[in-house]
Amino acid sequence: GGRRFAFAALVVVGDQKGRVGYGAGKAREVPEAIRKATERAKKTMIRVPMKEGRTLHHDVEGTFGAGHVVLRSCTAGTGIIAGGPMRAVFETLGIGDVVAKSLGSRNPHNMVKATFAALQRCASPRSVAARRGKKVSDILGKRDAALEGADA
């Protein structure tokens, strides 16, 4: 009895403008596994609100299984400080300044899923203001309101 090999692929796709998705695929051949994963990734794309088009609006945490990630927004020029699979997510998303720490599971699937769980919890000041029935300036304070009106 010979062995029947199968290959698995984990793919992250994004437009570098705030949309990103991930997918997993399995097949007998590597290109077919990548194609399946890419199709699934395109179907699961989410939109993430970004501050000034380069970082997150606020710090956020996400969990999936034993994988736990902490994402922190940063000042301009910080760059992407993240390990492995998380870096790929931020690069395809278009985030340029973020600090991310993964805790627990080092399994790439769990890290990516935990990162997506965190990104889905990100809220823009506009959505928070609408949910609370307030103005964006009330949420941010007077100093940041002028900036936020321009890029939100």
PDB file of C-alpha atoms in Angstrom, residues 13-14 25 39 43 66 82 85 88 92 98 102 147:
ATOM      1  CA  VAL A  13      -5.592  37.945   0.738  1.00  0.00           C
ATOM      2  CA  GLY A  14      -6.213  41.685   0.954  1.00  0.00           C
ATOM      3  CA  GLY A  25      -7.380  24.539   1.306  1.00  0.00           C
ATOM      4  CA  GLU A  39     -11.096  31.145  -3.247  1.00  0.00           C
ATOM      5  CA  LYS A  43     -15.235  34.809   0.251  1.00  0.00           C
ATOM      6  CA  ALA A  66      -5.511  28.347  22.559  1.00  0.00           C
ATOM      7  CA  ALA A  82       4.441  41.200  14.576  1.00  0.00           C
ATOM      8  CA  PRO A  85       1.343  34.787  10.158  1.00  0.00           C
ATOM      9  CA  ALA A  88       1.144  38.646   6.564  1.00  0.00           C
ATOM     10  CA  THR A  92      -2.212  42.467   3.067  1.00  0.00           C
ATOM     11  CA  VAL A  98       1.063  48.146  14.623  1.00  0.00           C
ATOM     12  CA  SER A 102       0.831  36.359  20.145  1.00  0.00           C
ATOM     13  CA  LEU A 147      -8.453  64.771  12.187  1.00  0.00           C
TER      14      LEU A 147
END
